[in-house]
Short mmCIF file of C-alpha atoms in Angstrom, two decimals:
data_model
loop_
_atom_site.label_atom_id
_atom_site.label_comp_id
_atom_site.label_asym_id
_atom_site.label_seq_id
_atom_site.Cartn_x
_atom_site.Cartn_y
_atom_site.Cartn_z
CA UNK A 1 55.16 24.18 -30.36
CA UNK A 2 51.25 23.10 -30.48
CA UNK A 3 52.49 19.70 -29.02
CA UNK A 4 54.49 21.28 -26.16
CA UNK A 5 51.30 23.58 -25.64
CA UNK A 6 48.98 20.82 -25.48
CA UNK A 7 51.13 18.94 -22.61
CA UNK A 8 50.60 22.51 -21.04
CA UNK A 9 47.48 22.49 -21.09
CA UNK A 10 46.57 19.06 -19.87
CA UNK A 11 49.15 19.82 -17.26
CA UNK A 12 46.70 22.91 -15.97
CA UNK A 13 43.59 20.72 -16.26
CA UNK A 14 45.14 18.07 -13.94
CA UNK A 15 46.14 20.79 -11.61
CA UNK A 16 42.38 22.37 -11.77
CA UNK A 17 43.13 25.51 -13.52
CA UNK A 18 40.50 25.85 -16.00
CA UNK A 19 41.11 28.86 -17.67
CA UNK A 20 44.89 28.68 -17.83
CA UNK A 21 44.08 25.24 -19.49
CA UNK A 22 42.10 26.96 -22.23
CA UNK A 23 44.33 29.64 -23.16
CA UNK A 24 46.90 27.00 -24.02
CA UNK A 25 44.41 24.59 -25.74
CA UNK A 26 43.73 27.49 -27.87
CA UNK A 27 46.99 28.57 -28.70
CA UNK A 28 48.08 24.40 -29.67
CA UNK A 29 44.97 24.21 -31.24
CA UNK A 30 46.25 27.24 -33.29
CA UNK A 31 49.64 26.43 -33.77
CA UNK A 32 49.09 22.95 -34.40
CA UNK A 33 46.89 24.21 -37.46
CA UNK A 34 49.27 26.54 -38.79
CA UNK A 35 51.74 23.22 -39.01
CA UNK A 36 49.36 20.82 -40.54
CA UNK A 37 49.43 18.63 -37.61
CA UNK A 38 45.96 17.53 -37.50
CA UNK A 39 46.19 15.13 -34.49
CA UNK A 40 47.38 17.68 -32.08
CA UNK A 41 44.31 19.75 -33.23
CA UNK A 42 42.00 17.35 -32.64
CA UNK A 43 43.07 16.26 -29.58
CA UNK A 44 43.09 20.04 -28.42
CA UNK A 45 39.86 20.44 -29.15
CA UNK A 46 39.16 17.20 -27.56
CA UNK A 47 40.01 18.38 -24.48
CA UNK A 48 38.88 21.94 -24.57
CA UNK A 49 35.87 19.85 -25.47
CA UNK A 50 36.28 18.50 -21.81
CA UNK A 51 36.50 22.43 -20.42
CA UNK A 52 33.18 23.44 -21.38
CA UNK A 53 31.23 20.04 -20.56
CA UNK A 54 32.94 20.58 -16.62
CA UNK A 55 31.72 24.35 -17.01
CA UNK A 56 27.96 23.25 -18.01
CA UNK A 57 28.32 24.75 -21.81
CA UNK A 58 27.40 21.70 -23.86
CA UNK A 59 26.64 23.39 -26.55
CA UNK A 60 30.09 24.80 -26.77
CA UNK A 61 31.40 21.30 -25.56
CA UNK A 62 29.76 19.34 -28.73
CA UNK A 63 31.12 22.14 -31.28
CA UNK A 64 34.67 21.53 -30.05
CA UNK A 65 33.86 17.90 -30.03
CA UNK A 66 32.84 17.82 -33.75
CA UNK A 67 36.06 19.98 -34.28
CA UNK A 68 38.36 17.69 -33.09
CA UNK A 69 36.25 14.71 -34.50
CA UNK A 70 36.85 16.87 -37.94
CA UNK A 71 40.45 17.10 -38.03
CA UNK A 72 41.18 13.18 -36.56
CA UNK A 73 39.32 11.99 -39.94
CA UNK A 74 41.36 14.91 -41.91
CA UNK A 75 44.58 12.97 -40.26
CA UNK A 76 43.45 9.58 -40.92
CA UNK A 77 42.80 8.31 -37.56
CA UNK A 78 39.68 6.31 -38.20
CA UNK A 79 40.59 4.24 -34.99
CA UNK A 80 39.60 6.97 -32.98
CA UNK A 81 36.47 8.21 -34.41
CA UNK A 82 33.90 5.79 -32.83
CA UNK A 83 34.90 6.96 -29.19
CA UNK A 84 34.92 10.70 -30.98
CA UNK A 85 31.12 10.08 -32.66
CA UNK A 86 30.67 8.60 -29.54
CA UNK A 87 31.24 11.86 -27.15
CA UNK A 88 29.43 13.81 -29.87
CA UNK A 89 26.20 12.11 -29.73
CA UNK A 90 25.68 11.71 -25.74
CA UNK A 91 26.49 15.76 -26.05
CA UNK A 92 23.57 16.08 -28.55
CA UNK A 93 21.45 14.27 -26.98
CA UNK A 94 22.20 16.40 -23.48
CA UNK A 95 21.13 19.66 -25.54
CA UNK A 96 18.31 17.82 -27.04
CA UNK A 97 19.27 17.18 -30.33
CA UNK A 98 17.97 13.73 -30.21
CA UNK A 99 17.98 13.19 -34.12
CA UNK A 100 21.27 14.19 -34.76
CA UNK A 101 22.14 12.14 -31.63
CA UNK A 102 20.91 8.82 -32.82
CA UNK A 103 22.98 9.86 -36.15
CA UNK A 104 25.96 9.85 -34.94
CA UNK A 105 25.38 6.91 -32.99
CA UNK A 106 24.81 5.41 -36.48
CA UNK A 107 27.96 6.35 -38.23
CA UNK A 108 30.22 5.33 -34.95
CA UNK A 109 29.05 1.80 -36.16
CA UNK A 110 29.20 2.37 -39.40
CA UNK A 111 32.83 2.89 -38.79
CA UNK A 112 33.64 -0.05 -37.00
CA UNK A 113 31.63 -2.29 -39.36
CA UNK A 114 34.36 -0.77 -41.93
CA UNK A 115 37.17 -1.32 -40.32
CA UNK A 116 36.18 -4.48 -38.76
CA UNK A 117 36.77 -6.14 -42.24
CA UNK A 118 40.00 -5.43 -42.21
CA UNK A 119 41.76 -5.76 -38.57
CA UNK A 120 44.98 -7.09 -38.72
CA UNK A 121 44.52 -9.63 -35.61
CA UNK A 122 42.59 -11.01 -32.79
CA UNK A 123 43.68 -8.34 -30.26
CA UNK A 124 42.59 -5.22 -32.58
CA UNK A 125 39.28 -6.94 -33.76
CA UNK A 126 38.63 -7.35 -29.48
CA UNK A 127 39.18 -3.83 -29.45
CA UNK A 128 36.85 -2.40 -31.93
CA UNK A 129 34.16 -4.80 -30.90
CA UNK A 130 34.57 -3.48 -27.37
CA UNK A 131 33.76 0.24 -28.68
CA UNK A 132 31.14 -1.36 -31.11
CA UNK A 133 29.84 -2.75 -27.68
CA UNK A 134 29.69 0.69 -25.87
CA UNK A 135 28.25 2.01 -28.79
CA UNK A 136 25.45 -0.03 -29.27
CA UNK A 137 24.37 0.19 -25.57
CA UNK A 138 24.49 4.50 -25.70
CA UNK A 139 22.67 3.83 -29.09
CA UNK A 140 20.02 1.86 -26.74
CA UNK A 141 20.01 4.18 -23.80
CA UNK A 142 19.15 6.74 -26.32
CA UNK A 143 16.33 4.90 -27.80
CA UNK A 144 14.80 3.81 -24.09
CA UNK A 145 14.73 7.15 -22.94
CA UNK A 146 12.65 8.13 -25.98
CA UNK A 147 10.44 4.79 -24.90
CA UNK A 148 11.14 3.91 -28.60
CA UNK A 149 10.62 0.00 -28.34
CA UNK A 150 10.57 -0.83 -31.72
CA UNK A 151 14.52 1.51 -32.42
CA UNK A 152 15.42 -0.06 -29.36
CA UNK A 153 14.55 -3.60 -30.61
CA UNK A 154 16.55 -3.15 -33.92
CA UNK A 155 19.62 -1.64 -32.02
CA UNK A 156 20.05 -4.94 -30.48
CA UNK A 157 19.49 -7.10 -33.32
CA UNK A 158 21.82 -5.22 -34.89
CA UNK A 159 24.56 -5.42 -32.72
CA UNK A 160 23.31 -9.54 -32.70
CA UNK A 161 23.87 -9.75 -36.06
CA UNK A 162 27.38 -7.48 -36.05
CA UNK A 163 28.14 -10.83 -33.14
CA UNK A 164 27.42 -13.24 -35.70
CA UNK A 165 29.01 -12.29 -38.80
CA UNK A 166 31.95 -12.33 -36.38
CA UNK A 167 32.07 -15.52 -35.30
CA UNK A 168 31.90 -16.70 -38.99
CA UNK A 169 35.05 -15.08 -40.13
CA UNK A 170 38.11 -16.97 -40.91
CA UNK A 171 40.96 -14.79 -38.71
CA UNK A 172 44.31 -14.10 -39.91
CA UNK A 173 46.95 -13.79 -37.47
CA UNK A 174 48.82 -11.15 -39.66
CA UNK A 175 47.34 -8.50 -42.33
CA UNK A 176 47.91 -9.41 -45.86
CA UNK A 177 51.87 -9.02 -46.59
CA UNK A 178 50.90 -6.29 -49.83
CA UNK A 179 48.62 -3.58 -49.61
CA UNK A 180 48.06 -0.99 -52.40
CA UNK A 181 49.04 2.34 -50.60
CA UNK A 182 46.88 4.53 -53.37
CA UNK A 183 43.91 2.30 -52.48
CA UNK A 184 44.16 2.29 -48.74
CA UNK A 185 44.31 6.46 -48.91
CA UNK A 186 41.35 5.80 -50.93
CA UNK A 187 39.30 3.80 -48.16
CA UNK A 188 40.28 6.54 -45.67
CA UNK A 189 39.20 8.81 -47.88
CA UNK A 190 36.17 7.63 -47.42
CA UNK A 191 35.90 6.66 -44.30
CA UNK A 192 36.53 10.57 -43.50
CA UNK A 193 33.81 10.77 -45.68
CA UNK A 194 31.55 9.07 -43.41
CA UNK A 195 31.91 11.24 -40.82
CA UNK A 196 31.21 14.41 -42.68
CA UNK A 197 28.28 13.39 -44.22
CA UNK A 198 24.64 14.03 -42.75
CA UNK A 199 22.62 12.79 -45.37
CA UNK A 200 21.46 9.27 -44.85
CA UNK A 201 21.28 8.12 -48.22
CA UNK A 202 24.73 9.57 -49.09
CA UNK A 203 25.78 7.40 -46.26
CA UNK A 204 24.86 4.40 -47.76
CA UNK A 205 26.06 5.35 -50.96
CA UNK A 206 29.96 6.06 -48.68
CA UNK A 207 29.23 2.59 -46.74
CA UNK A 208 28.63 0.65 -50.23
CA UNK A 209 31.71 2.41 -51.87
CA UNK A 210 33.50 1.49 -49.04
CA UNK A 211 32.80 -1.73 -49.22
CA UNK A 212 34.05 -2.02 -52.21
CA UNK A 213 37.05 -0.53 -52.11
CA UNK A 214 37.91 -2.88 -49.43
CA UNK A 215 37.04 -5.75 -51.38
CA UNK A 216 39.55 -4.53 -53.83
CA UNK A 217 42.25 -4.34 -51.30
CA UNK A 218 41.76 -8.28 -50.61
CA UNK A 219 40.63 -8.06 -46.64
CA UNK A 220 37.59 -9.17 -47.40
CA UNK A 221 38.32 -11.66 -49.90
CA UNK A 222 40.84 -12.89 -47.10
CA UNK A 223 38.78 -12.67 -44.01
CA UNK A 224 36.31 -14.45 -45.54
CA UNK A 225 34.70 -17.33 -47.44
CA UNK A 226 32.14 -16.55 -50.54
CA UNK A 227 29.47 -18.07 -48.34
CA UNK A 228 30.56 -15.34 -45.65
CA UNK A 229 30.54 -13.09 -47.97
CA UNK A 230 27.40 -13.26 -49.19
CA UNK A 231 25.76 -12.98 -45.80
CA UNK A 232 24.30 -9.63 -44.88
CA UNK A 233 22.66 -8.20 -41.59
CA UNK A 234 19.11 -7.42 -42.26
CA UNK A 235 17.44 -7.20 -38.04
CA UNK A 236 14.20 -8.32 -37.88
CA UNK A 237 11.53 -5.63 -37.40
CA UNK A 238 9.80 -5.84 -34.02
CA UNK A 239 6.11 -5.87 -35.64
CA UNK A 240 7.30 -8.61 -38.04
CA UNK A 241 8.50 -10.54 -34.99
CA UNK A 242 5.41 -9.97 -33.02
CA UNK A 243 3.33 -11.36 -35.64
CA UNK A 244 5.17 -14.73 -35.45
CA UNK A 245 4.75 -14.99 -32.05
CA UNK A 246 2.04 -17.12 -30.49
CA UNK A 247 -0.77 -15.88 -28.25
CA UNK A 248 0.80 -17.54 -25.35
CA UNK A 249 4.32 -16.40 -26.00
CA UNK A 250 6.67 -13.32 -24.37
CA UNK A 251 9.91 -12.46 -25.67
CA UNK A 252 12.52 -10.70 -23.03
CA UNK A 253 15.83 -9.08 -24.38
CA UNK A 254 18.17 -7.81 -22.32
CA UNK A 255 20.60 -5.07 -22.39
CA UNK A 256 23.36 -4.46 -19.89
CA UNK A 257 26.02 -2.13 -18.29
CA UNK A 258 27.32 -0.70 -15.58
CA UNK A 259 25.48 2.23 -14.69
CA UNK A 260 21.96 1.48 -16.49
CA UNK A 261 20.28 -1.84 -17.56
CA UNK A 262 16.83 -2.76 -19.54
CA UNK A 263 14.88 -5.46 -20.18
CA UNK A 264 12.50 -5.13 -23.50
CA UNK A 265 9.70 -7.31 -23.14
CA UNK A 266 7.32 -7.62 -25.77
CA UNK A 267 4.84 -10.16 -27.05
CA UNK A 268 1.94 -10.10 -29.46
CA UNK A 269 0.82 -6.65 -27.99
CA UNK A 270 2.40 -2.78 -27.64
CA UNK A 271 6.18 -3.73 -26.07
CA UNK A 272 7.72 -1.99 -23.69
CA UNK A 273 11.43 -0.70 -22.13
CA UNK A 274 11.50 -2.09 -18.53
CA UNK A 275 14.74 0.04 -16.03
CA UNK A 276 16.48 -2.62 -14.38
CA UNK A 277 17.57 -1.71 -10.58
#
């Protein structure tokens, strides 16, 4: 019944009726619950989610986002929580919320850093580097509009370091031909985890674990060489870089997209986020 309501109400939205669209939303979101079917929650929510940010209520709009975000981690669906985190944060960061914002931002990568260890072939890994991608350029947009050079500096080294440790990796065509079912619940587990979590340090303490537990599992130990391994993504600071520079020297970094592009241009004095036409 929830799934049948859910078509229902997607029908209505395509068809422009807003509040007929609701009142089913509601009721699959409901009925889905009452069934333990988690996705069909979520993505009710989801698009109830969509509703309130056509109506103006953003506030509503990011409490049925981190609803549905919620009950996709309680069904296991890690794939989908970066795009999830994702709509969360840019509706934070619309109500002002700019802290909780950039947090979110945070864990959407920490959850693709996860799960990039353990892609099962070239096509997903192009996939979750894609979202990593659109992720680390709403992580930037955030930190330009704040005119925070030195955030914005360390989002990009950060997603030039995440470019990196790709290339290095040895691919396998297939996942590994075993996996220890008790274990992978485990690393789900926490990756669900992740999401829930607003403390920073527990979320290192969940990222470490979780690296871990994947090493256990053998992705890593496959994906990579101990010399891979052992490399780790550490972004320069910007003051640390601007006190290598010479007095003669400017440094230009670029971030682009569609709708909005910088340049940050710094050299041995205060940098600056430069809107590109």
């Amino acid at each position: 019944v929830g799934q049948d309501l859910l078509i229902l109400g997607e029908f209505a939205m395509d068809a422009d009726h807003p509040a007929k669209a609701r009142a089913y939303l509601t009721q699959a979101a409901a009925s889905a619950n009452r069934m333990g079917m988690c996705r069909v929650v979520a993505q009710s929510y989801f698009e109830l989610a969509k509703l309130s940010e056509k109506a103006g209520n953003l506030k509503q709009a990011a409490d049925e986002t981190e609803k549905g975000a919620h009950y996709m981690a309680l069904a296991g669906d890690t794939i989908y929580l970066p795009g999830s985190l994702d709509a969360l944060a840019a509706l934070k960061a619309k109500t002002g919320h700019l802290d909780q914002a950039q947090h979110l931002y945070r864990q959407a990568e920490d959850v693709i850093n996860g799960m990039l260890f353990r892609v099962p072939g070239a096509y997903s890994e192009s996939s979750l580097l894609s979202a990593m991608s659109s992720t680390y350029l709403s992580d930037f947009r955030l930190a330009a509009d704040q005119d925070n050079p030195g955030m914005a500096f360390g989002i990009i080294e950060q997603a030039r370091g995440r470019t990196v440790a790709d290339m290095l990796r040895d691919h396998q065509a297939d996942p590994p031909a075993k996996v220890d079912t008790a274990l992978a619940t485990k690393v789900s587990d926490v990756e669900s985890e992740l999401l829930e979590t607003t403390n920073r340090q527990q979320h290192k303490i969940l990222l470490y674990k979780l690296e871990e537990d994947e090493e256990e599992l053998g992705y890593q130990d496959n994906l990579l060489n101990p010399t891979q391994r052992r490399l780790t993504e550490h972004p320069a600071v910007l003051a640390a870089v601007q006190k290598d520079l010479q007095p003669n020297d400017a440094l230009l970094e670029y971030a682009l997209a569609d709708q909005r592009s910088f340049c940050l241009a710094f050299d041995q004095r205060p940098s600056m986020i430069v809107n590109l036409p």
